[in-house]
Amino acid sequence: MKSFIKYIVPSAALFLGLGMTSCSSDLDIDPIDPNLTTGDKISSDALLNKCYANFAVAGNGGANGDCDIDGLDGGTTGFVRQLFNSNELTTDEAICAWGDDGIENFNTSMPDASHPMLAGLYNRLYVGITYCNQYLQDYADVDKQKTAECRFLRAFQFYLLMDGWGNVPFPTTISSDAPQQIKRADLFAWIESELKEIEPDLAEAKPEKEGEAGYGRVDKAAAWMLLARLYINAQVYTGEAKWGEAKAYAKKVIDSPYKLYTTAKGGWSAYQQLFMGDNGTNGASQECLFAVLQDGERTTAWGCTLFLMAGNTNLSEIVHPDGQTLGMNTSEKWSGNRMCKELVEKFFPNDDAPVAHACDMPAAAGDDRAIFESVDRTLTNDHQKVFTEGFSVCKFNNWYTSGTAKNNQFPDTDFFLMRAAEAYLIFAEADAREHGNTTSQEGTNAINQIRSRANATPKAAYSLDDICDEWSREFYFEGLRRPTLVRFNKYGGNVNYNWSWKGGVLAGRNIDAHFNIFAIPTTDMTANQNLVQNPGYAN
């Protein structure tokens, strides 16, 4: 249920239990119930709560509280914000106008070992792993299902580290010793084994809505999805393709009670409702296997879905179906992120994108997923730091299909970290790779179900290039693009697939293959003598 991670636990008890440093002061936020802490030891429910909350907030106290990571702020370490920055700004989908330290390196797809925001994401993931390790040390025998959930959260964060950084530190216990580094292929095998081992103890696959018992918590379907994601990328991670396994686990999700949400409501398309303020209650959560929860009054963050709204707007956009009401229903306007022209061209391949508000763009594109604004903006991104050079993405908003949001600054919009649509694309891609790089009828049907939900024209078959583009149309700005381009051999190396400002030039250019993996942060290299830096980067 949403309240399971809504009320953030007191920092004093948490940091005494973890033995970590924090500058947090006493908080006036109540824990889930008055019996969560006993003496200096945090209770099992409160600690599991914190394991989940690590994805949603920077630290105790919400947006304006202290960050859990000493020496870094909540914006630099916010999970969703840095997932976006690392996996979207580095690709053909997004570019940012801000002058923050590290933004230009993201825009050019060439971050290095000193990059502050990559260090923020890296540290966020390891703090989350530490919370999980503490739970498993103290409470592994309390409840089999909750222990399985905690092990999933730990495996998911190790997956993101493996994907981004390759050979990484591998702490699975609470220890004062510096962790050893694990090879990427060995971590793949560990994650695979861990997910299969915990699957029987997870709750049965069942979509929930906000207020229902399982909403915001993972179940068997999340494990299947992560295994499918693991297997579709297996050739990148281990050198060995596992297309059949990817199809099998994607099919388990497709055949589960989780389904594509297809009901238009109140002038909003089914696709739009996945990203709205009431996406936990409007029915769209039938597609969500793992949600990062937000509440405009009780669970607030600068680096979660607010970032995906405010970062993309100057409040001149119109996404509301009334065609008149401005903005995303948040007062924040940060004027930073916008689309690369190459993303626009996925929807308008004939260079015919109109001048239109976001509410009218889907009809012009013949695709409900084309939720972006071109009024008073240019298609091209001639200058990195000019917000209006590039269309504005209006995909995430704080509007409700009915009623009003709790707060017009901080959104109620949950971030659907895993959606059932991903299983359909994994199935189709693996199918195409098994059948000469073109989908069979089964793979074609999987993609056509996604396109039909978007009211886009179905096709008779899909090539791998078609599928790579379909990943972009379905999941742009959701943090999946960089791994997708790496898997399709369209990122680093002599790939000759380029986009605006890739490699530091407007037309784009090839970058060295070592950029397919991030550099281990310099701070960790200095602190842990067990580590070897990834090839191509200075220590």
Tab-separated table of N, CA and C in Angstrom, residues 123 135 184 195 271 281 392 427 532:
chain	number	residue	atom	x	y	z
A	123	ASN	N	26.314	6.453	-5.763
A	123	ASN	CA	26.213	6.444	-4.302
A	123	ASN	C	24.790	6.182	-3.827
A	135	TYR	N	18.812	-4.756	6.524
A	135	TYR	CA	17.560	-5.487	6.746
A	135	TYR	C	17.824	-6.993	6.746
A	184	ARG	N	31.573	-8.325	-14.301
A	184	ARG	CA	30.206	-8.098	-14.788
A	184	ARG	C	29.469	-9.413	-15.040
A	195	LEU	N	17.244	-13.775	-8.230
A	195	LEU	CA	15.850	-13.570	-8.635
A	195	LEU	C	15.091	-14.891	-8.710
A	271	TYR	N	-2.518	6.126	-22.752
A	271	TYR	CA	-1.070	6.286	-22.568
A	271	TYR	C	-0.770	7.459	-21.644
A	281	THR	N	-4.620	5.606	-9.149
A	281	THR	CA	-6.047	5.318	-8.931
A	281	THR	C	-6.877	5.319	-10.202
A	392	SER	N	9.433	20.664	-26.306
A	392	SER	CA	9.263	20.419	-24.871
A	392	SER	C	8.417	19.175	-24.632
A	427	PHE	N	9.866	-9.164	-25.700
A	427	PHE	CA	9.446	-10.364	-26.420
A	427	PHE	C	9.657	-10.186	-27.923
A	532	VAL	N	39.626	-1.665	-9.755
A	532	VAL	CA	40.338	-1.367	-10.992
A	532	VAL	C	39.393	-0.558	-11.874
